[in-house]
mmCIF file of C-alpha atoms in Angstrom:
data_model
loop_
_atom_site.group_PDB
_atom_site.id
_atom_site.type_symbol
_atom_site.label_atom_id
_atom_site.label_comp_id
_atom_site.label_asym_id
_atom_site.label_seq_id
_atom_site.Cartn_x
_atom_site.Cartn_y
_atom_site.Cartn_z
ATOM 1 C CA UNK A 488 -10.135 4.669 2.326
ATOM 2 C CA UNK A 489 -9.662 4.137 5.759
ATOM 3 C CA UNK A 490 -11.187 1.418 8.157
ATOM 4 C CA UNK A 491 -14.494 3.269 9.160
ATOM 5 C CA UNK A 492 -15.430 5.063 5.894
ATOM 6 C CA UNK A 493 -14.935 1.571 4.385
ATOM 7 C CA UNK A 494 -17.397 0.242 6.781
ATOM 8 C CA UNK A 495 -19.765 2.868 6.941
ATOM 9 C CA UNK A 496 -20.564 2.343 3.017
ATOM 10 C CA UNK A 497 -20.551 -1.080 3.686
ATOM 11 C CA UNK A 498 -23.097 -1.323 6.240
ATOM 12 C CA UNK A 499 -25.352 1.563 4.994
ATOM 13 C CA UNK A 500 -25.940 -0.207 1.700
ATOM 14 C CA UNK A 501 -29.418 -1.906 1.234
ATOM 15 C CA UNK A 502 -30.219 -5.394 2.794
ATOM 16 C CA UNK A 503 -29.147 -7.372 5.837
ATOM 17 C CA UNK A 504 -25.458 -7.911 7.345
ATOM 18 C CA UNK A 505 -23.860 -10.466 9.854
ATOM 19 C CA UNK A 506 -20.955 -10.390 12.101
ATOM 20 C CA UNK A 507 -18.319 -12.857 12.670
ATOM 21 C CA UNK A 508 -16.389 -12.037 15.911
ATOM 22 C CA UNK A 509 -13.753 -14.117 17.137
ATOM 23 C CA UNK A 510 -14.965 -14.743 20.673
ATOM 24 C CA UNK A 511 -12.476 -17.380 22.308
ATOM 25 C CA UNK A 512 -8.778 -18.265 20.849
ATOM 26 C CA UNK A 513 -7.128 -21.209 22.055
ATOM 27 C CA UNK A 514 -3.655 -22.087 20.380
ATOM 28 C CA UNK A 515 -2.491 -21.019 16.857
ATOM 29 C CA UNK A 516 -4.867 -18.923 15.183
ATOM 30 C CA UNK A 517 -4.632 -16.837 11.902
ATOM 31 C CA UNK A 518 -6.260 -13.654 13.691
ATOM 32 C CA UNK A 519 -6.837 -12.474 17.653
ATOM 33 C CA UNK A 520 -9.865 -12.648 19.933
ATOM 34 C CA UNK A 521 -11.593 -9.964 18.974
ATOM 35 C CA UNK A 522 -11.181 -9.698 15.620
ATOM 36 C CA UNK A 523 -14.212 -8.754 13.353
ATOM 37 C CA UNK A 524 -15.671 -9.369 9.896
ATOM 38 C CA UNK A 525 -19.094 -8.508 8.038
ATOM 39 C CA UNK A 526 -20.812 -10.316 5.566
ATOM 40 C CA UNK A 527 -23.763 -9.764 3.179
ATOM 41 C CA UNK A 528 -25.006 -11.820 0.637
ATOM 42 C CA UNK A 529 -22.932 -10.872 -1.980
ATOM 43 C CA UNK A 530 -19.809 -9.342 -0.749
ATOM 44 C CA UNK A 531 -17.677 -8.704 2.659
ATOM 45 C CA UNK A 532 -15.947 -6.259 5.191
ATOM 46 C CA UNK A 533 -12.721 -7.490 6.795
ATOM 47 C CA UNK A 534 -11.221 -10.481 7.512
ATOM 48 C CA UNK A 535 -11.092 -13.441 9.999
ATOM 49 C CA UNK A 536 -7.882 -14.479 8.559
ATOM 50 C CA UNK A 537 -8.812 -16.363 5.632
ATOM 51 C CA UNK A 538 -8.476 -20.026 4.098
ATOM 52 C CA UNK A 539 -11.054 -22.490 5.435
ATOM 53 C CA UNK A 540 -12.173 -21.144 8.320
ATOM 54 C CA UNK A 541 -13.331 -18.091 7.222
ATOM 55 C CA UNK A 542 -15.063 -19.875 3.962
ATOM 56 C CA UNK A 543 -17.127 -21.921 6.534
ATOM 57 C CA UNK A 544 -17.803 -18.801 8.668
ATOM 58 C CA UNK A 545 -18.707 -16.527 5.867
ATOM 59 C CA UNK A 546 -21.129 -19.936 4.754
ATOM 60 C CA UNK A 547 -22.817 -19.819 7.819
ATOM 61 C CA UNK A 548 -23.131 -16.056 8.191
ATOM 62 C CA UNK A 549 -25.423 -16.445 4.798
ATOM 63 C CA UNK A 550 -26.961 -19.398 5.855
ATOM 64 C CA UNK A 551 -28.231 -17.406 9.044
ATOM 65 C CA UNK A 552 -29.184 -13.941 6.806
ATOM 66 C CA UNK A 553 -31.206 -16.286 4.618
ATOM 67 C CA UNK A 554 -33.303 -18.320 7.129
ATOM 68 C CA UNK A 555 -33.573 -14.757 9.181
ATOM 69 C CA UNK A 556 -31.966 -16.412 11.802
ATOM 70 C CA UNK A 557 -30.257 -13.720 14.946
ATOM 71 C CA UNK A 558 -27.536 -15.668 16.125
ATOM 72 C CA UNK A 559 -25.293 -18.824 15.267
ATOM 73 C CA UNK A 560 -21.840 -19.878 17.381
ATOM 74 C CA UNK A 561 -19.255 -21.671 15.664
ATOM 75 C CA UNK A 562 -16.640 -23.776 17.616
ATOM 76 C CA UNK A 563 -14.039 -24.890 14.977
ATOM 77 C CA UNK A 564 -10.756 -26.718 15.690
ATOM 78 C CA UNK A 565 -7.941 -25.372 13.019
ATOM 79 C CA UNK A 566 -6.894 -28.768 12.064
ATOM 80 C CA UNK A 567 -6.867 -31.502 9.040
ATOM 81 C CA UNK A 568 -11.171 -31.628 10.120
ATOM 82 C CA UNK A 569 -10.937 -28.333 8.170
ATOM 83 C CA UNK A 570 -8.258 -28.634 5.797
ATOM 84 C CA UNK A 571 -5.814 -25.801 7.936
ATOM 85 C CA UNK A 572 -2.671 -26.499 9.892
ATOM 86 C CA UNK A 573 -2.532 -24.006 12.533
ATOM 87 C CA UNK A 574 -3.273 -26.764 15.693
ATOM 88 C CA UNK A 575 -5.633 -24.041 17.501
ATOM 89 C CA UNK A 576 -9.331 -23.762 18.301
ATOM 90 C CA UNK A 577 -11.657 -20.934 18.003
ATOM 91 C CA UNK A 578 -14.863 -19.843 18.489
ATOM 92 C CA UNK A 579 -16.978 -17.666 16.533
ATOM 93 C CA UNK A 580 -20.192 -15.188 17.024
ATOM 94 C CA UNK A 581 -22.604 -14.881 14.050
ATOM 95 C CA UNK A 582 -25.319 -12.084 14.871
ATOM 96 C CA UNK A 583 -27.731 -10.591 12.423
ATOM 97 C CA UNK A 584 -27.003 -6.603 12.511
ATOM 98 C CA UNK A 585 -29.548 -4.513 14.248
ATOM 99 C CA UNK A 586 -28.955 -0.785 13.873
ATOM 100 C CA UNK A 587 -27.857 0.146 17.081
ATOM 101 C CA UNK A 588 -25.051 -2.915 16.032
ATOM 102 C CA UNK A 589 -23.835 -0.869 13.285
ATOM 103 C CA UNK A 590 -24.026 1.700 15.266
ATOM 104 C CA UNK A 591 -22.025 0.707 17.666
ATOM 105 C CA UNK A 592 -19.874 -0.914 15.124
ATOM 106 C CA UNK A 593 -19.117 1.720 13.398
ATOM 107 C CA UNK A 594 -17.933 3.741 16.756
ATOM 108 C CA UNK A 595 -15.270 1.121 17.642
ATOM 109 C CA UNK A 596 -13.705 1.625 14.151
ATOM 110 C CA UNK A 597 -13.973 5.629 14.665
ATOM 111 C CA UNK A 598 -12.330 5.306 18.131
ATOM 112 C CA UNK A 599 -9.793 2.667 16.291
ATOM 113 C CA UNK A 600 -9.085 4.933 13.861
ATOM 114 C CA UNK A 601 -8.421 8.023 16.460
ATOM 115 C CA UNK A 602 -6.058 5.969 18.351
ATOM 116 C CA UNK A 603 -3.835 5.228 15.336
ATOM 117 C CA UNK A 604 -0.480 5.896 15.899
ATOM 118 C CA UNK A 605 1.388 8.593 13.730
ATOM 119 C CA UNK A 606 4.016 8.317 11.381
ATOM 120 C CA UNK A 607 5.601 11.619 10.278
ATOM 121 C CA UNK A 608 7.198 11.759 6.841
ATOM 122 C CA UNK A 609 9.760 14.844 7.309
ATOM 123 C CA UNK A 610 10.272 15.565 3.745
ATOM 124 C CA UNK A 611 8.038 15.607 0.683
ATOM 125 C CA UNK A 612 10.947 14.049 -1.709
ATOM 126 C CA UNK A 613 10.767 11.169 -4.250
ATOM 127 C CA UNK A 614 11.148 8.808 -1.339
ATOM 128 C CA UNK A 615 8.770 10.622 0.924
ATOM 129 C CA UNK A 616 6.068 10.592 -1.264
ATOM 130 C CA UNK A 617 6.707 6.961 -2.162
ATOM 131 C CA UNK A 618 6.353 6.086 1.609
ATOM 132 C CA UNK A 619 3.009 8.129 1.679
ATOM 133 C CA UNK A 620 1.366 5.989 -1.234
ATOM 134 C CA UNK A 621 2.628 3.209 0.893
ATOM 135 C CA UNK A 622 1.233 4.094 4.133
ATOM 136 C CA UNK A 623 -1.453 5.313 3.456
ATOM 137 C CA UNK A 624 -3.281 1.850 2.862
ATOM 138 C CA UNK A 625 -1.738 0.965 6.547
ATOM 139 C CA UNK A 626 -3.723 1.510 9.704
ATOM 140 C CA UNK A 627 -1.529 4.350 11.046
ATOM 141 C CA UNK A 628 -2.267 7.804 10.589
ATOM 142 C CA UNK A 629 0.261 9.890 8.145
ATOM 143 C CA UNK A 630 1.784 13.056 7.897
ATOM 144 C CA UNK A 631 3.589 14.230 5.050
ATOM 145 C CA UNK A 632 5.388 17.566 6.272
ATOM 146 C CA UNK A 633 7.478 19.630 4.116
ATOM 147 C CA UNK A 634 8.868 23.353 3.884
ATOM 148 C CA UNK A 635 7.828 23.936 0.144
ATOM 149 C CA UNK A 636 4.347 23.485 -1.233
ATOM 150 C CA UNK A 637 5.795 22.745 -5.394
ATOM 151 C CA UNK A 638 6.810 19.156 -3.299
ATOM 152 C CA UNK A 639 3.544 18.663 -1.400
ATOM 153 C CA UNK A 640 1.512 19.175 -4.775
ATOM 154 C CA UNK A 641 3.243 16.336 -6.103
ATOM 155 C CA UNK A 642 1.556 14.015 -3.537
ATOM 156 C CA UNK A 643 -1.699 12.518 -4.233
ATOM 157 C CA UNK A 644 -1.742 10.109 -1.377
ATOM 158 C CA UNK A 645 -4.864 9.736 0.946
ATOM 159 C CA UNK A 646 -2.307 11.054 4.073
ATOM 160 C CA UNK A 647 -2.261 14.574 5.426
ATOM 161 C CA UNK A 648 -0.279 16.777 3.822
ATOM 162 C CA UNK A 649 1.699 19.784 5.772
ATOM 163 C CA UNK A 650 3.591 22.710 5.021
ATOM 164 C CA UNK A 651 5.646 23.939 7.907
ATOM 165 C CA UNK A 652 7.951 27.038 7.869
ATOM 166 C CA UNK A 653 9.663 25.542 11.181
ATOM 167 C CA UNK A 654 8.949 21.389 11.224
ATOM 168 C CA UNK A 655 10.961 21.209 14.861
ATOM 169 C CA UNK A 656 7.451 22.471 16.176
ATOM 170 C CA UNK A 657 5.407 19.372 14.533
ATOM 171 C CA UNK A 658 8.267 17.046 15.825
ATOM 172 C CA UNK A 659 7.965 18.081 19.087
ATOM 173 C CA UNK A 660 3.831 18.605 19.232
ATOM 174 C CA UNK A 661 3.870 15.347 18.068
ATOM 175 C CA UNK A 662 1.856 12.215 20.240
ATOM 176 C CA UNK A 663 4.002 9.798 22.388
ATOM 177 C CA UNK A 664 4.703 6.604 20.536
ATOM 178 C CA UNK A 665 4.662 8.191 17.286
ATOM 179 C CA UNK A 666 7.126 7.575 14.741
ATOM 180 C CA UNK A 667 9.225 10.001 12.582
ATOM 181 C CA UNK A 668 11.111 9.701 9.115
ATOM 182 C CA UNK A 669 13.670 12.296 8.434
ATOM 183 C CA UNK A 670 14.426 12.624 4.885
ATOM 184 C CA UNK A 671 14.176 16.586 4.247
ATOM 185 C CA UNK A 672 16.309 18.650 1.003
ATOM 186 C CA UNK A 673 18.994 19.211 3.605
ATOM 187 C CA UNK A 674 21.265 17.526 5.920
ATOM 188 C CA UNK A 675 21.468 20.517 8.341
ATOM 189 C CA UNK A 676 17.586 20.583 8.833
ATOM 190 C CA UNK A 677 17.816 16.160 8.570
ATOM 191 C CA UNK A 678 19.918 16.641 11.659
ATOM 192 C CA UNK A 679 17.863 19.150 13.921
ATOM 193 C CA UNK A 680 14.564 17.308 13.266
ATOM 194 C CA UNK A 681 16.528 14.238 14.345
ATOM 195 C CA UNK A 682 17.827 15.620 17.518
ATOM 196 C CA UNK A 683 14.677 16.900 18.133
ATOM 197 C CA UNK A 684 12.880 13.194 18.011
ATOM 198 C CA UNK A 685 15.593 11.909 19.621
ATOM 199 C CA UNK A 686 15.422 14.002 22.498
ATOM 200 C CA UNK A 687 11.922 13.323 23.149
ATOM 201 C CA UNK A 688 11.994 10.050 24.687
ATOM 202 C CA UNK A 689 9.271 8.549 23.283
ATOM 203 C CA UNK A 690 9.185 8.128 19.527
ATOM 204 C CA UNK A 691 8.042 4.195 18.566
ATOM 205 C CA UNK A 692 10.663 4.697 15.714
ATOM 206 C CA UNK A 693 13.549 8.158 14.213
ATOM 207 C CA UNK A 694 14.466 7.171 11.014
ATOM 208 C CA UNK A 695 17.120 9.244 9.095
ATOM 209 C CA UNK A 696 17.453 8.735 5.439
ATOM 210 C CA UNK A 697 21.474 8.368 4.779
ATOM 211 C CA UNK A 698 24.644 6.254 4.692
ATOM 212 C CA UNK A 699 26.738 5.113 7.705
ATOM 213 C CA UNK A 700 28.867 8.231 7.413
ATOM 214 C CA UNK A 701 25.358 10.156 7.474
ATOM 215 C CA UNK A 702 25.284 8.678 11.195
ATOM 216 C CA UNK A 703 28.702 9.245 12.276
ATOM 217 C CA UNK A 704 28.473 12.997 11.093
ATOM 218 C CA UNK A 705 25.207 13.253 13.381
ATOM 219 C CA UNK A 706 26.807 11.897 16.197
ATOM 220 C CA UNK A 707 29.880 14.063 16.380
ATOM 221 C CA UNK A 708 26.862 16.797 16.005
ATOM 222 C CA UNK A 709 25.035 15.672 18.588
ATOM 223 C CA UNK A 710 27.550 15.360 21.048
ATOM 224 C CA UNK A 711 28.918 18.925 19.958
ATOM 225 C CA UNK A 712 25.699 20.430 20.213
ATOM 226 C CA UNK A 713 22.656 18.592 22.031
ATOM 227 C CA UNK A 714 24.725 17.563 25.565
ATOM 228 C CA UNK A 715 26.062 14.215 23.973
ATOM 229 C CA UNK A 716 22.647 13.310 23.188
ATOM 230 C CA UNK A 717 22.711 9.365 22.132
ATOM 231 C CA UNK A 718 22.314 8.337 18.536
ATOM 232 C CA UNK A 719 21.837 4.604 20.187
ATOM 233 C CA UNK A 720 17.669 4.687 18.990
ATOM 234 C CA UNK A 721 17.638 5.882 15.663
ATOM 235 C CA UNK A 722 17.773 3.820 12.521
ATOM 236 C CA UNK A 723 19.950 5.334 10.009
ATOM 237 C CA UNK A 724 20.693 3.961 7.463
ATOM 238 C CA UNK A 725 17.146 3.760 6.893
ATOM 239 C CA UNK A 726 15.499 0.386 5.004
ATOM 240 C CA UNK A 727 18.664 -1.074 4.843
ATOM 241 C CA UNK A 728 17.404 -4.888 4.379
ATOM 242 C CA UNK A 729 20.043 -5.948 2.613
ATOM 243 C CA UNK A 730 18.566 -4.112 -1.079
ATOM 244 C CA UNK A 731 21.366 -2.248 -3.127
ATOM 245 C CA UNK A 732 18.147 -0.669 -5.304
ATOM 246 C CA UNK A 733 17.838 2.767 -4.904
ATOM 247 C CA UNK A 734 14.364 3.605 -6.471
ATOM 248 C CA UNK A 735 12.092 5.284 -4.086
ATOM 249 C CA UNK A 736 9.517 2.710 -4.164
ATOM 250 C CA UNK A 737 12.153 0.153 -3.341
ATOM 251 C CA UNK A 738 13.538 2.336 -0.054
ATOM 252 C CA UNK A 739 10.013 3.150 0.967
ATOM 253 C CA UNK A 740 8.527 -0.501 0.837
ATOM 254 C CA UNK A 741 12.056 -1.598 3.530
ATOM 255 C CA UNK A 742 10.926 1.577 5.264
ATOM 256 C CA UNK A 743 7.818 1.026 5.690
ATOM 257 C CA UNK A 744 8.624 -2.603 7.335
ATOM 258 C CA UNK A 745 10.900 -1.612 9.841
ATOM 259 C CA UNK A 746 7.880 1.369 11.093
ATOM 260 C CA UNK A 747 5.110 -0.846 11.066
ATOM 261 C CA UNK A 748 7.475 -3.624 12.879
ATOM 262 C CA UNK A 749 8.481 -0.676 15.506
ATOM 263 C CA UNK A 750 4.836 0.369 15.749
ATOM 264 C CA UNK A 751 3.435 -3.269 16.830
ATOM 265 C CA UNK A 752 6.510 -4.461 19.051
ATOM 266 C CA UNK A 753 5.976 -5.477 22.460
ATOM 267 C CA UNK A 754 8.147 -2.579 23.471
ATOM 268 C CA UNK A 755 5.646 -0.041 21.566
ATOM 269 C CA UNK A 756 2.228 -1.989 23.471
ATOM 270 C CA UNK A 757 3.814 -0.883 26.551
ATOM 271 C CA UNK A 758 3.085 2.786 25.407
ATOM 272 C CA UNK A 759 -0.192 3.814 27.446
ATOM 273 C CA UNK A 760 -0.904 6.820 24.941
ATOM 274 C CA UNK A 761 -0.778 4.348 22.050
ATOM 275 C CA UNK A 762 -0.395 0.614 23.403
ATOM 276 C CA UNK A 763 -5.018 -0.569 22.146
ATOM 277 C CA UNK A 764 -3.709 1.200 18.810
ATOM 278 C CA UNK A 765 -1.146 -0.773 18.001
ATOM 279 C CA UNK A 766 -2.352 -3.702 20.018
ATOM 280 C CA UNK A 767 -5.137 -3.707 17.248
ATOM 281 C CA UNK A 768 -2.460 -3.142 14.438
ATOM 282 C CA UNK A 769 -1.035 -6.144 15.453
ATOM 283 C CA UNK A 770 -4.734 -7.866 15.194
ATOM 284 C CA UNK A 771 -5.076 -7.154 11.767
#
């Protein structure tokens, strides 16, 4: 479930809520200015970044819903006071919810959650599927794109799931700063849908699922038959951390690393279409 269905069942359930909203950061912090949490009395939305400071927050959050209190500001210094290490200071918002607060709440996440980058999984294989169960619990948006529908039933990740005749079309209709995973039935097609995120320019991350002679092949190919096009951006192998395990899960969890590291770089904030998105990834 993704960030604002999760909320909106959280804050249309019976009885009062509070927000905690980091409102000043100064120094080492385990979340961002910004960041947002809700509370009820018996259970929560979100995080502040755990450990002490968020058990006193979450404290006074129910403190304030129980004396019907509206508002409460917390100015906490992350040190031994508080049992944390981190050697910052922050400041916290409590507010009672009003409606138009959930409301509005609940917009931000929607708008969030439309600004997500895109990850395309090119190739509904063992390993693609694998990366879908992975990403979808990730706050990036997932497409799982293959020729042959037999494949695509196989998924039952929460991701989108596409069949395309001619995939070169999704690459290319594709959002700047999204990011693309090549690992179709067949190294001819592996090697035009890499070209063709290649040659856009402006892909966060082209992955191609292979071996260093996988690479070497596609750039001889490349420079036979895409004007010399440079192989200098894409990764490939792909998840090669240093694991000699094969099993999909295994490839898909070192995969998955090096995308969401590519999607919440400095280089990828820079992106304008993208940049709040993964700003806010990187918030998380």
């Amino acid at each position: 479930m993704k960030e604002a269905a999760r909320l909106r069942q959280f804050l249309d359930a019976p009885g009062p809520v509070a927000s905690l909203r980091l409102i000043r950061v100064r120094g080492s912090s385990p979340r961002n200015t910004g960041t947002e949490m809700y509370v009820r009395a018996e259970s929560l939305c979100g995080t502040i970044g755990g450990g002490q400071l968020e058990h006193l927050a979450i404290a006074a959050a129910r403190d304030l819903l129980a004396a019907g209190n509206l508002s409460h500001h917390m100015d906490v210094p992350l040190g031994p006071e508080i049992g944390q290490c981190c050697g910052g200071r922050v400041e916290i918002a409590l507010t009672r919810m009003s409606a138009s607060d959930k409301d509005l709440a609940l917009r931000e996440a929607e708008a969030r959650e439309a600004e997500l980058p895109t990850v395309y999984i090119l190739g509904a294989g063992h390993v693609g599927r694998a990366l879908a169960d992975l990403l979808q619990h990730l706050p990036v948006r997932a497409v799982l794109i293959d020729q042959r529908q037999g494949e695509l039933d196989q998924c039952h990740a929460s991701v989108e799931r596409r069949i395309s005749a001619i995939p070169e079309i999704d690459v290319m209709n594709a959002a700047p700063g999204s990011a693309f995973i090549v690992l179709t039935h067949d190294h001819g097609l592996d090697f035009l849908l890499a070209s063709a995120a290649l040659q856009r320019g402006d892909a966060a991350y082209v992955g191609l699922i292979g071996s260093a002679t996988k690479r070497a092949k596609f750039a001889a190919w490349t420079h036979d038959h895409c004007d010399g096009l440079s192989v200098a951006d894409l990764i490939c192998p792909i998840g090669a951390g240093g694991s000699r395990d094969k099993r999909p899960a295994v490839i898909a969890a070192l995969v998955v690393a090096e995308v969401i590291t590519a999607l919440t770089s400095e280089t990828a904030a820079q992106c304008p279409a993208f940049g709040e998105a993964a700003l806010h990834i990187a918030a998380q």
